[in-house]
Every structure is written in C-alpha cells, then in structure tokens.
Amino acid sequence: AGCPVIAMNAGGTAETVLNGETGILMNEQTESALLNAIGDAAQINWDREAMKSRVQLFSCDVFRQKISGFVKN
C-alpha cells in the first residue's frame, strides 16, 4: 500500500486504480504506452496516504463486511 501502479485500464484495475491518483492506467498494451505511462508517473507527486486510504476500501475486512451484509439481506 502506498505505492502507485501502472496497469491496463480493464477488469479489476479499472475499478480500483484511480488514474493519476493511485496509479496510471494504460488503454493499450504496447511498448510506447508503457513508456508514456512511466513518464507520466515520474511527473506526479504521489500522495502515499491517499493511496493507503484507497487500498483499505478493498481490504479483506471490508470485503467480509460487504459479503456478510449482502447474505443477510
């Protein structure tokens, strides 16, 4: 937690990574897209506390609470 990621803008990462806040999302899986993403990431002053807060939304405890609430209803 607290470390930005570079990932494809698809699947679970598209839902969990906030582009420019917790990481960089790429729309194409190409060498040039990766190089651009690395360059973009290098220019951002990342807020590690914001990233740590974001990851807590997807913790095991939160998952258990959500599933438990769903099952009870």
PDB file of N, CA and C in Angstrom, residues 26-56:
ATOM      1  N   MET A  26      -3.307   2.321 -18.473  1.00  0.00           N
ATOM      2  CA  MET A  26      -2.972   2.329 -19.904  1.00  0.00           C
ATOM      3  C   MET A  26      -4.147   1.752 -20.683  1.00  0.00           C
ATOM      4  N   ASN A  27      -4.426   2.351 -21.850  1.00  0.00           N
ATOM      5  CA  ASN A  27      -5.511   1.860 -22.690  1.00  0.00           C
ATOM      6  C   ASN A  27      -5.049   0.843 -23.726  1.00  0.00           C
ATOM      7  N   GLU A  28      -3.750   0.796 -23.973  1.00  0.00           N
ATOM      8  CA  GLU A  28      -3.211  -0.185 -24.922  1.00  0.00           C
ATOM      9  C   GLU A  28      -2.009  -0.879 -24.300  1.00  0.00           C
ATOM     10  N   GLN A  29      -1.828  -2.106 -24.668  1.00  0.00           N
ATOM     11  CA  GLN A  29      -0.708  -2.887 -24.147  1.00  0.00           C
ATOM     12  C   GLN A  29       0.416  -2.870 -25.180  1.00  0.00           C
ATOM     13  N   THR A  30       1.094  -1.708 -25.247  1.00  0.00           N
ATOM     14  CA  THR A  30       2.188  -1.541 -26.194  1.00  0.00           C
ATOM     15  C   THR A  30       3.400  -0.970 -25.473  1.00  0.00           C
ATOM     16  N   GLU A  31       4.527  -1.104 -26.096  1.00  0.00           N
ATOM     17  CA  GLU A  31       5.757  -0.561 -25.521  1.00  0.00           C
ATOM     18  C   GLU A  31       5.659   0.958 -25.362  1.00  0.00           C
ATOM     19  N   SER A  32       5.125   1.626 -26.373  1.00  0.00           N
ATOM     20  CA  SER A  32       5.031   3.090 -26.295  1.00  0.00           C
ATOM     21  C   SER A  32       4.058   3.531 -25.208  1.00  0.00           C
ATOM     22  N   ALA A  33       2.957   2.797 -25.026  1.00  0.00           N
ATOM     23  CA  ALA A  33       2.008   3.135 -23.961  1.00  0.00           C
ATOM     24  C   ALA A  33       2.663   2.968 -22.597  1.00  0.00           C
ATOM     25  N   LEU A  34       3.466   1.919 -22.439  1.00  0.00           N
ATOM     26  CA  LEU A  34       4.160   1.697 -21.173  1.00  0.00           C
ATOM     27  C   LEU A  34       5.192   2.795 -20.920  1.00  0.00           C
ATOM     28  N   LEU A  35       5.940   3.147 -21.934  1.00  0.00           N
ATOM     29  CA  LEU A  35       6.932   4.213 -21.784  1.00  0.00           C
ATOM     30  C   LEU A  35       6.254   5.541 -21.419  1.00  0.00           C
ATOM     31  N   ASN A  36       5.124   5.834 -22.054  1.00  0.00           N
ATOM     32  CA  ASN A  36       4.373   7.050 -21.726  1.00  0.00           C
ATOM     33  C   ASN A  36       3.856   7.009 -20.294  1.00  0.00           C
ATOM     34  N   ALA A  37       3.366   5.855 -19.876  1.00  0.00           N
ATOM     35  CA  ALA A  37       2.847   5.714 -18.511  1.00  0.00           C
ATOM     36  C   ALA A  37       3.964   5.918 -17.485  1.00  0.00           C
ATOM     37  N   ILE A  38       5.132   5.362 -17.762  1.00  0.00           N
ATOM     38  CA  ILE A  38       6.274   5.540 -16.858  1.00  0.00           C
ATOM     39  C   ILE A  38       6.658   7.018 -16.789  1.00  0.00           C
ATOM     40  N   GLY A  39       6.686   7.679 -17.940  1.00  0.00           N
ATOM     41  CA  GLY A  39       6.989   9.103 -17.976  1.00  0.00           C
ATOM     42  C   GLY A  39       5.961   9.925 -17.218  1.00  0.00           C
ATOM     43  N   ASP A  40       4.680   9.590 -17.404  1.00  0.00           N
ATOM     44  CA  ASP A  40       3.615  10.295 -16.682  1.00  0.00           C
ATOM     45  C   ASP A  40       3.750  10.083 -15.177  1.00  0.00           C
ATOM     46  N   ALA A  41       4.020   8.837 -14.776  1.00  0.00           N
ATOM     47  CA  ALA A  41       4.149   8.518 -13.349  1.00  0.00           C
ATOM     48  C   ALA A  41       5.302   9.272 -12.707  1.00  0.00           C
ATOM     49  N   ALA A  42       6.364   9.459 -13.455  1.00  0.00           N
ATOM     50  CA  ALA A  42       7.546  10.150 -12.926  1.00  0.00           C
ATOM     51  C   ALA A  42       7.269  11.629 -12.660  1.00  0.00           C
ATOM     52  N   GLN A  43       6.255  12.185 -13.319  1.00  0.00           N
ATOM     53  CA  GLN A  43       5.936  13.605 -13.175  1.00  0.00           C
ATOM     54  C   GLN A  43       4.968  13.901 -12.029  1.00  0.00           C
ATOM     55  N   ILE A  44       4.370  12.868 -11.455  1.00  0.00           N
ATOM     56  CA  ILE A  44       3.341  13.057 -10.429  1.00  0.00           C
ATOM     57  C   ILE A  44       3.952  13.001  -9.039  1.00  0.00           C
ATOM     58  N   ASN A  45       3.544  13.916  -8.195  1.00  0.00           N
ATOM     59  CA  ASN A  45       3.925  13.900  -6.789  1.00  0.00           C
ATOM     60  C   ASN A  45       2.863  13.068  -6.053  1.00  0.00           C
ATOM     61  N   TRP A  46       3.117  11.781  -5.916  1.00  0.00           N
ATOM     62  CA  TRP A  46       2.137  10.834  -5.384  1.00  0.00           C
ATOM     63  C   TRP A  46       1.866  11.078  -3.909  1.00  0.00           C
ATOM     64  N   ASP A  47       0.603  11.002  -3.532  1.00  0.00           N
ATOM     65  CA  ASP A  47       0.168  11.127  -2.140  1.00  0.00           C
ATOM     66  C   ASP A  47       0.027   9.727  -1.553  1.00  0.00           C
ATOM     67  N   ARG A  48       1.058   9.281  -0.859  1.00  0.00           N
ATOM     68  CA  ARG A  48       1.071   7.911  -0.327  1.00  0.00           C
ATOM     69  C   ARG A  48      -0.073   7.650   0.646  1.00  0.00           C
ATOM     70  N   GLU A  49      -0.446   8.648   1.424  1.00  0.00           N
ATOM     71  CA  GLU A  49      -1.545   8.462   2.377  1.00  0.00           C
ATOM     72  C   GLU A  49      -2.869   8.256   1.639  1.00  0.00           C
ATOM     73  N   ALA A  50      -3.072   8.972   0.553  1.00  0.00           N
ATOM     74  CA  ALA A  50      -4.287   8.789  -0.246  1.00  0.00           C
ATOM     75  C   ALA A  50      -4.318   7.387  -0.850  1.00  0.00           C
ATOM     76  N   MET A  51      -3.148   6.903  -1.281  1.00  0.00           N
ATOM     77  CA  MET A  51      -3.081   5.552  -1.838  1.00  0.00           C
ATOM     78  C   MET A  51      -3.376   4.513  -0.763  1.00  0.00           C
ATOM     79  N   LYS A  52      -2.847   4.720   0.436  1.00  0.00           N
ATOM     80  CA  LYS A  52      -3.112   3.786   1.533  1.00  0.00           C
ATOM     81  C   LYS A  52      -4.589   3.780   1.891  1.00  0.00           C
ATOM     82  N   SER A  53      -5.209   4.945   1.891  1.00  0.00           N
ATOM     83  CA  SER A  53      -6.642   5.029   2.188  1.00  0.00           C
ATOM     84  C   SER A  53      -7.450   4.297   1.122  1.00  0.00           C
ATOM     85  N   ARG A  54      -7.071   4.471  -0.136  1.00  0.00           N
ATOM     86  CA  ARG A  54      -7.794   3.832  -1.232  1.00  0.00           C
ATOM     87  C   ARG A  54      -7.726   2.305  -1.124  1.00  0.00           C
ATOM     88  N   VAL A  55      -6.566   1.785  -0.803  1.00  0.00           N
ATOM     89  CA  VAL A  55      -6.412   0.329  -0.748  1.00  0.00           C
ATOM     90  C   VAL A  55      -7.245  -0.276   0.384  1.00  0.00           C
ATOM     91  N   GLN A  56      -7.500   0.492   1.427  1.00  0.00           N
ATOM     92  CA  GLN A  56      -8.315  -0.013   2.540  1.00  0.00           C
ATOM     93  C   GLN A  56      -9.748  -0.307   2.108  1.00  0.00           C
TER      94      GLN A  56
END
